[in-house]
mmCIF file of C-alpha atoms in Angstrom:
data_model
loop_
_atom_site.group_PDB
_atom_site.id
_atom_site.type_symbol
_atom_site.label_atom_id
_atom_site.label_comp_id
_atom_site.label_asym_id
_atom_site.label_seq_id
_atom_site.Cartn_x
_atom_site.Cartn_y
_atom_site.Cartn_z
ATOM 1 C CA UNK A 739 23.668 -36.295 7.219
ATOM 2 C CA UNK A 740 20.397 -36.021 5.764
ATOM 3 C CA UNK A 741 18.083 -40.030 5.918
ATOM 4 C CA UNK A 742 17.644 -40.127 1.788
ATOM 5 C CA UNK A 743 18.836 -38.023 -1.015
ATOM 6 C CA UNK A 744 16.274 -37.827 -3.999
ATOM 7 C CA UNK A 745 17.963 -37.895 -7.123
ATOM 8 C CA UNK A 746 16.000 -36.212 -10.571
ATOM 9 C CA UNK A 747 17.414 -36.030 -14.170
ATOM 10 C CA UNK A 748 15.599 -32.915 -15.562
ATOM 11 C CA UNK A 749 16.238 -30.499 -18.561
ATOM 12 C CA UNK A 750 14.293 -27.945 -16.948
ATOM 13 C CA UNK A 751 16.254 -24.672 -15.680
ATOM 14 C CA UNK A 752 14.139 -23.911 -12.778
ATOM 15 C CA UNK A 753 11.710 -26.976 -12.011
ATOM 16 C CA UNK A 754 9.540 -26.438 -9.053
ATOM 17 C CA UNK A 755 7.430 -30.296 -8.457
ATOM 18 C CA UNK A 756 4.641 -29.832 -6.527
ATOM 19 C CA UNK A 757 5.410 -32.092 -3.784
ATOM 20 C CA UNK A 758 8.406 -29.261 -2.589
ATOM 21 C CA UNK A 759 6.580 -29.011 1.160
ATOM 22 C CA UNK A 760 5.744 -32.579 1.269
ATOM 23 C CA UNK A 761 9.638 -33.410 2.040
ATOM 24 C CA UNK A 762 9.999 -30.490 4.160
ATOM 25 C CA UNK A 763 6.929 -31.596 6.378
ATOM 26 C CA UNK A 764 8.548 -35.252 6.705
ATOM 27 C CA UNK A 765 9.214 -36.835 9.189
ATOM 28 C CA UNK A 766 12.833 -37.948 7.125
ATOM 29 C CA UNK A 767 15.222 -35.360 6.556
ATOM 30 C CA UNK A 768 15.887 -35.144 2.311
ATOM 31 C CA UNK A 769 18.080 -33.450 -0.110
ATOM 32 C CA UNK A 770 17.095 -32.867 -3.807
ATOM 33 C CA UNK A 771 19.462 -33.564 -6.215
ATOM 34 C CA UNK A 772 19.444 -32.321 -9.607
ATOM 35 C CA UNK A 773 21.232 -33.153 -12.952
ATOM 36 C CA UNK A 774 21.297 -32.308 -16.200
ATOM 37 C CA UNK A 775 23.551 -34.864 -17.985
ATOM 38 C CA UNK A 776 23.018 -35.599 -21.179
ATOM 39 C CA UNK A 777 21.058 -39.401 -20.366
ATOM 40 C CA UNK A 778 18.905 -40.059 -17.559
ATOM 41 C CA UNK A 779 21.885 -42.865 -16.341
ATOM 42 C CA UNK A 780 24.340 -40.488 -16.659
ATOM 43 C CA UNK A 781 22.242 -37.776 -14.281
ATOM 44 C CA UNK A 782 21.732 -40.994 -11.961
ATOM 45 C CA UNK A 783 25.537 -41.601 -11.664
ATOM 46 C CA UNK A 784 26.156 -38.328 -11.055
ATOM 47 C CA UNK A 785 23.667 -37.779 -8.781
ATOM 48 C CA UNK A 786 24.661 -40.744 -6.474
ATOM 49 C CA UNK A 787 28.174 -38.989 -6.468
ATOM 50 C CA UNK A 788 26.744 -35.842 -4.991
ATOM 51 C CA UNK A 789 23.930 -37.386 -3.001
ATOM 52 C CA UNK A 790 24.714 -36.761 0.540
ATOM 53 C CA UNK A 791 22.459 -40.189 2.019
ATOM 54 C CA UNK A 792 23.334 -43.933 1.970
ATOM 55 C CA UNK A 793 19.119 -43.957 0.783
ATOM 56 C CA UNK A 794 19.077 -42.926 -2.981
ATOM 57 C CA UNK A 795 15.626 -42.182 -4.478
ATOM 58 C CA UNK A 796 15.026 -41.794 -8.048
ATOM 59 C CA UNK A 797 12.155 -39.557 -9.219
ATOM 60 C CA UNK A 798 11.377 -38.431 -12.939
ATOM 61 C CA UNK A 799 10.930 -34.659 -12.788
ATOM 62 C CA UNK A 800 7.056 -35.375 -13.545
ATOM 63 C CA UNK A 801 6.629 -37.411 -10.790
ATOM 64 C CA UNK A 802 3.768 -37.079 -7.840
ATOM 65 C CA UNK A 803 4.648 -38.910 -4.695
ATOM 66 C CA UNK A 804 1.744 -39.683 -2.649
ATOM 67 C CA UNK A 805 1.906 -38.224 0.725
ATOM 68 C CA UNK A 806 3.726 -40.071 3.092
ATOM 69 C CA UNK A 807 5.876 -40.985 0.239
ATOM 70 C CA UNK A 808 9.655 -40.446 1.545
ATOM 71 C CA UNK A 809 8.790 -41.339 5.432
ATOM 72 C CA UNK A 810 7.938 -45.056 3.515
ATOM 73 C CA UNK A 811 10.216 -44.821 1.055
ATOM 74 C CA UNK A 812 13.050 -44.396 3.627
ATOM 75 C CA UNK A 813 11.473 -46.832 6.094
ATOM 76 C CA UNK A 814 10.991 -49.668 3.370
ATOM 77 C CA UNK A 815 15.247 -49.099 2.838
ATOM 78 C CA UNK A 816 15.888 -50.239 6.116
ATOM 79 C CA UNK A 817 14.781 -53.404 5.311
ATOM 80 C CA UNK A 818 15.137 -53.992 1.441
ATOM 81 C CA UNK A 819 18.081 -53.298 -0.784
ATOM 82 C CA UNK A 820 16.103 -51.641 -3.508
ATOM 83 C CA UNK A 821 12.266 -50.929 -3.949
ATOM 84 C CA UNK A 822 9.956 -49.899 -6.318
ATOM 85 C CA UNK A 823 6.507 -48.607 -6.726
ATOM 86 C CA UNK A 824 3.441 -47.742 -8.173
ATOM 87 C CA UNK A 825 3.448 -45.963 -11.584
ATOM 88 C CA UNK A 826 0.310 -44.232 -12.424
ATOM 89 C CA UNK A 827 -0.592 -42.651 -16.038
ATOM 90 C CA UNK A 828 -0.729 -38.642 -15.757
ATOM 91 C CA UNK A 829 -1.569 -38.474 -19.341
ATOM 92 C CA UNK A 830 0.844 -36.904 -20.303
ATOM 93 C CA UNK A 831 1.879 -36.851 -24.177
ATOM 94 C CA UNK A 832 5.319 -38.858 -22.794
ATOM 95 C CA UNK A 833 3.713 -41.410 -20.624
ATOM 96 C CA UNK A 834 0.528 -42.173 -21.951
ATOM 97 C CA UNK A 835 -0.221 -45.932 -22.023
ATOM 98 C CA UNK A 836 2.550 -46.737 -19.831
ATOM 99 C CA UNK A 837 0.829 -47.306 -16.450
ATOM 100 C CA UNK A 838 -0.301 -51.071 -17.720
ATOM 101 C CA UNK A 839 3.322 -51.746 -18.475
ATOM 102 C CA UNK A 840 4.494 -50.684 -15.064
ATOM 103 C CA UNK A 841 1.421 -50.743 -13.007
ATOM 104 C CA UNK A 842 2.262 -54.090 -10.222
ATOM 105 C CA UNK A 843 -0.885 -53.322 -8.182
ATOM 106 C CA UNK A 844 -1.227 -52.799 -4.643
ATOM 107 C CA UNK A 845 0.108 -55.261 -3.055
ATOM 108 C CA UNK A 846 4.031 -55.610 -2.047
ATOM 109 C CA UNK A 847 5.552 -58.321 -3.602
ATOM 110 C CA UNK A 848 8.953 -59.557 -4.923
ATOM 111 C CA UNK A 849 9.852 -57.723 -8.665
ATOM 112 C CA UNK A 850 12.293 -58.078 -11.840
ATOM 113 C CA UNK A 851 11.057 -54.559 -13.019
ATOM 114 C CA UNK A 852 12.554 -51.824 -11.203
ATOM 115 C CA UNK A 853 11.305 -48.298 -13.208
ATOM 116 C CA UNK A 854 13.892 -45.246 -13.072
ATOM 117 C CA UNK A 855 10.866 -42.494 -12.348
ATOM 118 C CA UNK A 856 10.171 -44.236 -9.297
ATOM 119 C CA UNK A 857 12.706 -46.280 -7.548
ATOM 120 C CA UNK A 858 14.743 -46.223 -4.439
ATOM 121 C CA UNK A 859 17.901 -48.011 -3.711
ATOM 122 C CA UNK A 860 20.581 -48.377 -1.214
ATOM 123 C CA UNK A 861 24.256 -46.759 -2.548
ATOM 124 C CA UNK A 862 25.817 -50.204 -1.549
ATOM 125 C CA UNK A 863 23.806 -52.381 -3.955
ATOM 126 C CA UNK A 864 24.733 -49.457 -6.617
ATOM 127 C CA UNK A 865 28.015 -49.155 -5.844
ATOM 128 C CA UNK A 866 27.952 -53.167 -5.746
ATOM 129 C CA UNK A 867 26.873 -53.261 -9.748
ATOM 130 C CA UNK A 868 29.184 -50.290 -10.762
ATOM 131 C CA UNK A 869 25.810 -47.268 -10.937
ATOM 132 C CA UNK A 870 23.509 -47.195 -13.948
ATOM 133 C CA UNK A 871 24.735 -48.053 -17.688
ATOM 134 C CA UNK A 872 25.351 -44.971 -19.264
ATOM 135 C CA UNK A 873 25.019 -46.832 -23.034
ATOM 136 C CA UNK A 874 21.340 -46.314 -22.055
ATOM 137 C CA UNK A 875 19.985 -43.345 -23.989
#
C-alpha cells in the first residue's frame, strides 16, 4: 500500500506538474490520482474512492510543492487529522490576489480555513463528514 495518495481535479488531457521526480525521490511512497469530474468536489470524492492510502492529499493541478513536501505532508498525518498549508500567488490570471486571502504565515498553528489546492486529510475524518459537497461548483 502506498503512505499517501495525492488526489488532483484537472481538465488537462496529459498534465505533467513539475514536481513529477520530487515524489519519486521521497522518502514516502505516493500515487497520483487524477479526475476529471465535472466540479473540483466531485473529482475529490472520486478520487478518495480510488486513492489507494489512508493519507489523502489534495493538490490543484497548478500547484508547486516545496521540496520535502510529501515526506512532511505524510509525517504531519500521523499526528493531525487534517492539515493545511501555505498558499503562495504564482500570478497566474486565476489566482492572482489570492495569496493574502489564504496566506497563514509561517508558523503552525490551529485553522478554520482549510484550502482545496493544498490540503491533506486523513480518509477517516472524510469518510466521518460524508467526502466533499458536490453542490459546490
Amino acid at each position: 500500500m502506498v503512505d499517501i495518495s495525492i488526489i488532483i481535479p484537472t481538465l488537462e488531457t496529459d498534465p505533467t506538474f513539475g514536481w513529477e521526480q520530487q515524489l519519486e525521490a521521497a522518502a514516502v511512497e505516493g500515487e497520483v490520482v487524477l479526475r476529471d469530474d465535472p466540479t473540483a468536489s466531485a473529482a475529490r470524492n472520486a478520487g478518495i474512492r480510488e486513492a489507494s492510502a489512508d493519507k489523502l492529499v489534495f493538490l490543484d493541478d497548478d500547484s508547486d510543492p516545496q521540496e520535502g513536501y510529501f515526506e512532511r505532508v505524510s509525517a504531519l498525518l500521523d499526528d493531525h487529522p487534517a492539515v493545511t498549508g501555505r498558499i503562495v500567488d504564482t500570478g497566474a490570471r486565476i489566482t492572482r490576489g489570492l495569496s493574502n486571502q489564504y496566506d497563514q504565515g509561517d508558523e503552525a498553528h490551529v485553522t478554520e480555513t482549510v484550502v482545496g489546492c493544498n490540503m491533506a486529510i486523513r480518509r477517516s475524518v472524510l469518510e466521518d463528514v460524508g467526502g466533499f459537497d458536490e453542490r459546490l461548483p
